[in-house]
mmCIF file of C-alpha atoms in Angstrom:
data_model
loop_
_atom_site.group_PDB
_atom_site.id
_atom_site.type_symbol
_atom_site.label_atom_id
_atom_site.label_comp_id
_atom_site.label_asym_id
_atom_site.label_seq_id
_atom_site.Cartn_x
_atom_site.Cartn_y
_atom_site.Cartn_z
ATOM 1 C CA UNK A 1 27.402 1.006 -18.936
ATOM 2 C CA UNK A 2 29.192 -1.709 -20.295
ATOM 3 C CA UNK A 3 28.758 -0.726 -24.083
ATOM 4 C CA UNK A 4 30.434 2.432 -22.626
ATOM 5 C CA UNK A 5 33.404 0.741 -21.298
ATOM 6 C CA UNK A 6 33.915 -1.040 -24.524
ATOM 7 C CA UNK A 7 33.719 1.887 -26.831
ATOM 8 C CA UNK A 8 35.949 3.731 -24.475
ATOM 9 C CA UNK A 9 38.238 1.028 -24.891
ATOM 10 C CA UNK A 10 38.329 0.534 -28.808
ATOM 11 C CA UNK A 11 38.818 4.550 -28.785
ATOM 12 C CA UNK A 12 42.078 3.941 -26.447
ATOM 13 C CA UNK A 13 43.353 1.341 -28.566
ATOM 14 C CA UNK A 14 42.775 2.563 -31.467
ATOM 15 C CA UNK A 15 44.909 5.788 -30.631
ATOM 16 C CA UNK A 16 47.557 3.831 -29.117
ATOM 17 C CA UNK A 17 48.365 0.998 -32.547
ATOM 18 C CA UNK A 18 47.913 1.926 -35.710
ATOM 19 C CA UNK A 19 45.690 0.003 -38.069
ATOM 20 C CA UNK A 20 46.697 -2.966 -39.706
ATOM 21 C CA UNK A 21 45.733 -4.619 -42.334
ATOM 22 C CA UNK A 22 44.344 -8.305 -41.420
ATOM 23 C CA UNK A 23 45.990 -10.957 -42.904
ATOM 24 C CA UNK A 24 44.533 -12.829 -45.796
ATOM 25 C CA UNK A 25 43.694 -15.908 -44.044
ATOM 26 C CA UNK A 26 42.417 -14.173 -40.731
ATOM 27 C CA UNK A 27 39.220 -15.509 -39.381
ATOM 28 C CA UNK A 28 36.306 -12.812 -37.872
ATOM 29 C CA UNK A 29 35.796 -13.918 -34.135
ATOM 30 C CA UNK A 30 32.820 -12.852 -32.619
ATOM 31 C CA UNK A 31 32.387 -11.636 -28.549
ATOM 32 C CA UNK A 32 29.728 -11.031 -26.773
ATOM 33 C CA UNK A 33 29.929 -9.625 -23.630
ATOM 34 C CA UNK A 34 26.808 -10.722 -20.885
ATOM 35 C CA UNK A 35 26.061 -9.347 -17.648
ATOM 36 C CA UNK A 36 23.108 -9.415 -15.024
ATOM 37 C CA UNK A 37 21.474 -6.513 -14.123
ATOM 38 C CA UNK A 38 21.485 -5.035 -10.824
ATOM 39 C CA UNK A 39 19.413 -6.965 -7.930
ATOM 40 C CA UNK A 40 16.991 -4.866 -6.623
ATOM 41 C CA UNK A 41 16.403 -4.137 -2.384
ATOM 42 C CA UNK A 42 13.990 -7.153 -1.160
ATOM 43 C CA UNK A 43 11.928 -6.143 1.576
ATOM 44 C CA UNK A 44 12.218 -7.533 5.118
ATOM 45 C CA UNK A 45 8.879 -7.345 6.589
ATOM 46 C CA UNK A 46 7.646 -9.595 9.364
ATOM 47 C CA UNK A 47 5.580 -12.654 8.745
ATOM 48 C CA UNK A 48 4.644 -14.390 5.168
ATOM 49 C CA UNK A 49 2.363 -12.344 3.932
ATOM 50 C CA UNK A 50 3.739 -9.924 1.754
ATOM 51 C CA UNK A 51 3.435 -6.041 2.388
ATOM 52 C CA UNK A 52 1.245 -3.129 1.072
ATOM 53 C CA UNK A 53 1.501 0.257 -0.030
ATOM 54 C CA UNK A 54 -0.545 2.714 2.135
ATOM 55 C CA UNK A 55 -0.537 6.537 1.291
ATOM 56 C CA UNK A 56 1.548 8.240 3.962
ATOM 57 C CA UNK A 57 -1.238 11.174 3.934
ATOM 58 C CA UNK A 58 -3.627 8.728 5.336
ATOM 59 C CA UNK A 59 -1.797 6.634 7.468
ATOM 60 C CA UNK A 60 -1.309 9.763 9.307
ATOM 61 C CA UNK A 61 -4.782 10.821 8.792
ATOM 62 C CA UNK A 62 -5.928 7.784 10.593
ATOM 63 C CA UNK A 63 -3.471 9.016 14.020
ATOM 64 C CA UNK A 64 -4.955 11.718 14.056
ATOM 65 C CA UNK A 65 -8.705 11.164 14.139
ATOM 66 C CA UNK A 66 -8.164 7.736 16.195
ATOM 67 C CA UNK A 67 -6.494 10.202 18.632
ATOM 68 C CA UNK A 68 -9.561 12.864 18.074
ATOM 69 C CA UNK A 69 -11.506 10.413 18.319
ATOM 70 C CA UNK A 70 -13.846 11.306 14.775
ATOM 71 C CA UNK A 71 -13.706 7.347 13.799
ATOM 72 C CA UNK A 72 -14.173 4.859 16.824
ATOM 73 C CA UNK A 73 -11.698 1.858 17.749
ATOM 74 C CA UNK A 74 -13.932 -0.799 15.828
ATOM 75 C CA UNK A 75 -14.209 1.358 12.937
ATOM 76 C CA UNK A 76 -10.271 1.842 12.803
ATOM 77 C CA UNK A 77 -9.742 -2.324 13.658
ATOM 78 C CA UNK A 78 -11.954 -3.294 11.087
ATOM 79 C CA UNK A 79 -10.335 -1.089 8.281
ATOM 80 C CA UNK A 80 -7.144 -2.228 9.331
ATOM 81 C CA UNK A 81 -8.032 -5.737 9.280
ATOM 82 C CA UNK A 82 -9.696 -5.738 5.709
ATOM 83 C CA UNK A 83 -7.094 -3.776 4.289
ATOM 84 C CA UNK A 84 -4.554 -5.887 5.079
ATOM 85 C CA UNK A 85 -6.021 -9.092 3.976
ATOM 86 C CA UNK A 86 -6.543 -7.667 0.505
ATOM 87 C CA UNK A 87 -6.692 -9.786 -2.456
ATOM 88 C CA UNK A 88 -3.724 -8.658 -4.525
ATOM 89 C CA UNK A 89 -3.644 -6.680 -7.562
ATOM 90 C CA UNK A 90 -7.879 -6.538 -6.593
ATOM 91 C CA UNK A 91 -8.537 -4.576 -3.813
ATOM 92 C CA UNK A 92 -10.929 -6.798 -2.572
ATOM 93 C CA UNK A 93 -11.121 -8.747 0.701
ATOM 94 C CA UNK A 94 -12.892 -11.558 0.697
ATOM 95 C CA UNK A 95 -14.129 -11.571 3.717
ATOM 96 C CA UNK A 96 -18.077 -11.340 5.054
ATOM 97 C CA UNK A 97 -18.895 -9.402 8.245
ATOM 98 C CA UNK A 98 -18.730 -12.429 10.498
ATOM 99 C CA UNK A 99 -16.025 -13.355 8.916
ATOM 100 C CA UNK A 100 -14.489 -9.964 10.005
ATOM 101 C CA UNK A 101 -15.607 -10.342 13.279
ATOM 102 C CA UNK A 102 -14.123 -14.241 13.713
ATOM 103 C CA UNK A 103 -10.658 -13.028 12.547
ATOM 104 C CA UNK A 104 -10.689 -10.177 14.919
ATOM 105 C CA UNK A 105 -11.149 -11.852 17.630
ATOM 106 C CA UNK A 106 -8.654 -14.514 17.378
ATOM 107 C CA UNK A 107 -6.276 -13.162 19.850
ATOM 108 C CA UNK A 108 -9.142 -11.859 22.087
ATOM 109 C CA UNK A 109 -10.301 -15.176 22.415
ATOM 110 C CA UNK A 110 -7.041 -17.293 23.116
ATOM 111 C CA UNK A 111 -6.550 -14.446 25.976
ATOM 112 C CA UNK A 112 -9.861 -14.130 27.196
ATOM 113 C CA UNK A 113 -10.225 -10.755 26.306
ATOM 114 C CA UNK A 114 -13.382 -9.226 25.740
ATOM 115 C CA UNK A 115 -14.157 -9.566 22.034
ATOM 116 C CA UNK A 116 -16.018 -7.440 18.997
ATOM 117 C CA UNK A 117 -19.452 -8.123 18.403
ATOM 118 C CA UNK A 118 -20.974 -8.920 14.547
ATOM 119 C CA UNK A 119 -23.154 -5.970 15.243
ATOM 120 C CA UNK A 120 -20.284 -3.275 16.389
ATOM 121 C CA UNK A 121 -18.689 -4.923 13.035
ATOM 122 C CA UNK A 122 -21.989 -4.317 11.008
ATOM 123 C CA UNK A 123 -22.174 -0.892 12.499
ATOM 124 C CA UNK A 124 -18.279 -0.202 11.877
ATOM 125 C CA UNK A 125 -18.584 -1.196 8.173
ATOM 126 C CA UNK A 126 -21.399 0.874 7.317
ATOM 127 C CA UNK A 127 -19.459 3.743 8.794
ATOM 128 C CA UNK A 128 -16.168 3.528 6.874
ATOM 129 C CA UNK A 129 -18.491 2.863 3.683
ATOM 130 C CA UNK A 130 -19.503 6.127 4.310
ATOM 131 C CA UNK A 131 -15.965 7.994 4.576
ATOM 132 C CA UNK A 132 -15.178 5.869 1.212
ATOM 133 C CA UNK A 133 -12.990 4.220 2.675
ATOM 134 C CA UNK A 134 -14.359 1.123 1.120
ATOM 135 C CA UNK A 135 -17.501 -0.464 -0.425
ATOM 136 C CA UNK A 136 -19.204 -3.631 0.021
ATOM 137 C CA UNK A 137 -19.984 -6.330 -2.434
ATOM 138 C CA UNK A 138 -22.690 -8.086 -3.523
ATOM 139 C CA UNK A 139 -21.078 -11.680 -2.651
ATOM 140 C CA UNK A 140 -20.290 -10.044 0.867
ATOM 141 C CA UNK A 141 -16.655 -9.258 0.371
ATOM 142 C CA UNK A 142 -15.139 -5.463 0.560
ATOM 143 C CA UNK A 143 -13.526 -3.649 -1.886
ATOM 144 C CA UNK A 144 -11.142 -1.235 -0.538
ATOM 145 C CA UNK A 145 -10.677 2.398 -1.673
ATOM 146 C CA UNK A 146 -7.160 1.754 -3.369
ATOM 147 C CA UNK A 147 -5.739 5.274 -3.579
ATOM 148 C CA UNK A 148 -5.252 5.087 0.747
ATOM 149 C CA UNK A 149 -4.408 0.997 0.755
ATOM 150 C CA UNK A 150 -3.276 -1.001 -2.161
ATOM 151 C CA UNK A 151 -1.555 -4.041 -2.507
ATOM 152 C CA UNK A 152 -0.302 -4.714 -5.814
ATOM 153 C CA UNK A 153 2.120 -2.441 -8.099
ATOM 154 C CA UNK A 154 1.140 0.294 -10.074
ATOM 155 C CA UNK A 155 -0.046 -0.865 -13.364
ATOM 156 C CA UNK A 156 -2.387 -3.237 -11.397
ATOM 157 C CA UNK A 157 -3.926 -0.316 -9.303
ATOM 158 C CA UNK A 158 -4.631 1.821 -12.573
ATOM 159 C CA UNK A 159 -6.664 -0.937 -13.756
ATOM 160 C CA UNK A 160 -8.557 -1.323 -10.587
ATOM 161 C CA UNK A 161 -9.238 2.324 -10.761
ATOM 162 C CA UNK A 162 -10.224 2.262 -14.327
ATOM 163 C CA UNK A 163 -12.785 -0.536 -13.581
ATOM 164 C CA UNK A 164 -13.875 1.625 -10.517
ATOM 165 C CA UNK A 165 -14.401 4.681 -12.575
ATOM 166 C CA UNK A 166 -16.896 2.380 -14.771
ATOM 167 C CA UNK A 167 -18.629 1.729 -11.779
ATOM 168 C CA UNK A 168 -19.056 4.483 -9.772
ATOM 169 C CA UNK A 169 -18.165 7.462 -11.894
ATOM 170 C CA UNK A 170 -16.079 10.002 -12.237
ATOM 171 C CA UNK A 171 -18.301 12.729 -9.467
ATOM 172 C CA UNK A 172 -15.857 13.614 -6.588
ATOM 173 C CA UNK A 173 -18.076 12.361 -4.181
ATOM 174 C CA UNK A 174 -17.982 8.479 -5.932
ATOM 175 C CA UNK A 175 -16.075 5.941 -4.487
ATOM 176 C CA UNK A 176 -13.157 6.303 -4.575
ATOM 177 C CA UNK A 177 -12.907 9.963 -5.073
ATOM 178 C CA UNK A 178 -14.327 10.798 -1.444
ATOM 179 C CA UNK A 179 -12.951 10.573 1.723
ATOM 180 C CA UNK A 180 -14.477 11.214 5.321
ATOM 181 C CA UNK A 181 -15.024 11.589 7.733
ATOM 182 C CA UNK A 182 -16.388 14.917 7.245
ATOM 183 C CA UNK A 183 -15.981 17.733 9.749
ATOM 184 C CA UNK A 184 -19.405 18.529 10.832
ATOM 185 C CA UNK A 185 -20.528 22.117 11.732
ATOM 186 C CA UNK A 186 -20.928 22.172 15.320
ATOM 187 C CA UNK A 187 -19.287 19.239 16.936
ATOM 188 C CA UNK A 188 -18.363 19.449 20.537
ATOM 189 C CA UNK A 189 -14.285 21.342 20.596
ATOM 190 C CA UNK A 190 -12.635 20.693 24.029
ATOM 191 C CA UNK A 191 -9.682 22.105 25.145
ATOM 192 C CA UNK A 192 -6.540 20.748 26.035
ATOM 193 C CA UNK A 193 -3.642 21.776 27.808
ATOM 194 C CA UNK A 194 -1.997 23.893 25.711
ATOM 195 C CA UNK A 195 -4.973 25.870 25.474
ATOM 196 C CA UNK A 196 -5.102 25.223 21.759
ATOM 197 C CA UNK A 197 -8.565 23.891 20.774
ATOM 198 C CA UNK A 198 -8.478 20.132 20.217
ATOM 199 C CA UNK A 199 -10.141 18.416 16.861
ATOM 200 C CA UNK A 200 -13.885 17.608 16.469
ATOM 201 C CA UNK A 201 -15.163 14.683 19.023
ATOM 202 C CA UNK A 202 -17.717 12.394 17.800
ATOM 203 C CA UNK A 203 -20.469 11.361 20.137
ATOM 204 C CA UNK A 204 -23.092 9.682 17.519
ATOM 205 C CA UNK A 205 -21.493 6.166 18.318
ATOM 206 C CA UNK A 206 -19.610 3.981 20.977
ATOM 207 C CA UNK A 207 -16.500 2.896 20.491
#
């Protein structure tokens, strides 16, 4: 912009005096011309730890089937909870089940609410492992699937995805590539009072 300016300006000036010669003894000067690039937006976001970047596709995807109940409360909790503790630029939470359950139930517990269980937490875990929503670990952390929650810019989520690939493959139903739940032939459809057929219910676990 500024290189611009100036050439814009040596153009004017040019046309405006005509050229003369330097004197003999004339010394060269030299300018240089700084400026500071444009700040960019900061984010305001609540609290001190940072933000994520969630695919709007499935943070409305997760509305919906909490609301359709096709993934239970614990199952949405948990997944909310390990995705936003993420490691960044990794994926990775690392976090073991109990440790899951403990951090969950911090608030419960100061309110004497009732509180998740290490078992509904086991149970919750195995499920969203199976919509690929994440994978577990051998040291017991989680590795979440990055293309629905990442935090951590681009170039930092290609490489997780690169070292994914060299894991689990390429196959569209690898981690990360699949998503569930799936729709399952012949799930309960109730009606609601529009009289338009509401989504599939899930009745295989409790909430």
């Amino acid at each position: 912009m500024f290189d611009d300016i100036l050439t814009l300006l040596g153009q004017q000036l040019g046309d405006s005096a005509p050229a003369e010669p330097a004197p003999h003894n004339a010394r060269k000067v030299k300018v240089t011309v700084e400026y500071e690039e444009p700040r960019r937006t900061v984010h305001d976001m609540a609290g001190d730890d940072g933000y994520s970047l969630a695919s709007n596709w499935f943070t409305r995807l997760l509305a919906q089937l909490a609301i359709a109940k096709s993934i239970t409360k614990s199952e949405l909790c948990v997944f909310l909870y390990v995705a936003g503790n993420q490691n960044r630029g990794s994926g990775i939470t690392a976090y073991t089940q109990q440790q899951i359950t403990d951090g969950l139930n911090e608030i419960a517990v100061i309110g004497g609410a009732a509180c998740i269980t290490r078992s509904t937490v086991n149970r919750a875990v195995k499920a969203l492992c199976e919509y690929g929503w994440i994978v577990k670990l051998r040291n017991g952390a989680v590795q979440i699937n990055v293309r629905l929650w990442f935090a951590g810019n681009s170039q930092q989520q290609k490489n997780v995805l690169a070292e994914l690939q060299n894991i689990h493959g390429t196959d569209p139903d690898a981690f990360p590539n699949h998503v569930g739940p799936a729709v399952v032939d012949g799930q309960l459809t109730l009606p609601v009072d529009d009289g338009r057929p509401a989504a599939p219910v899930r009745k295989d676990r409790a909430g």
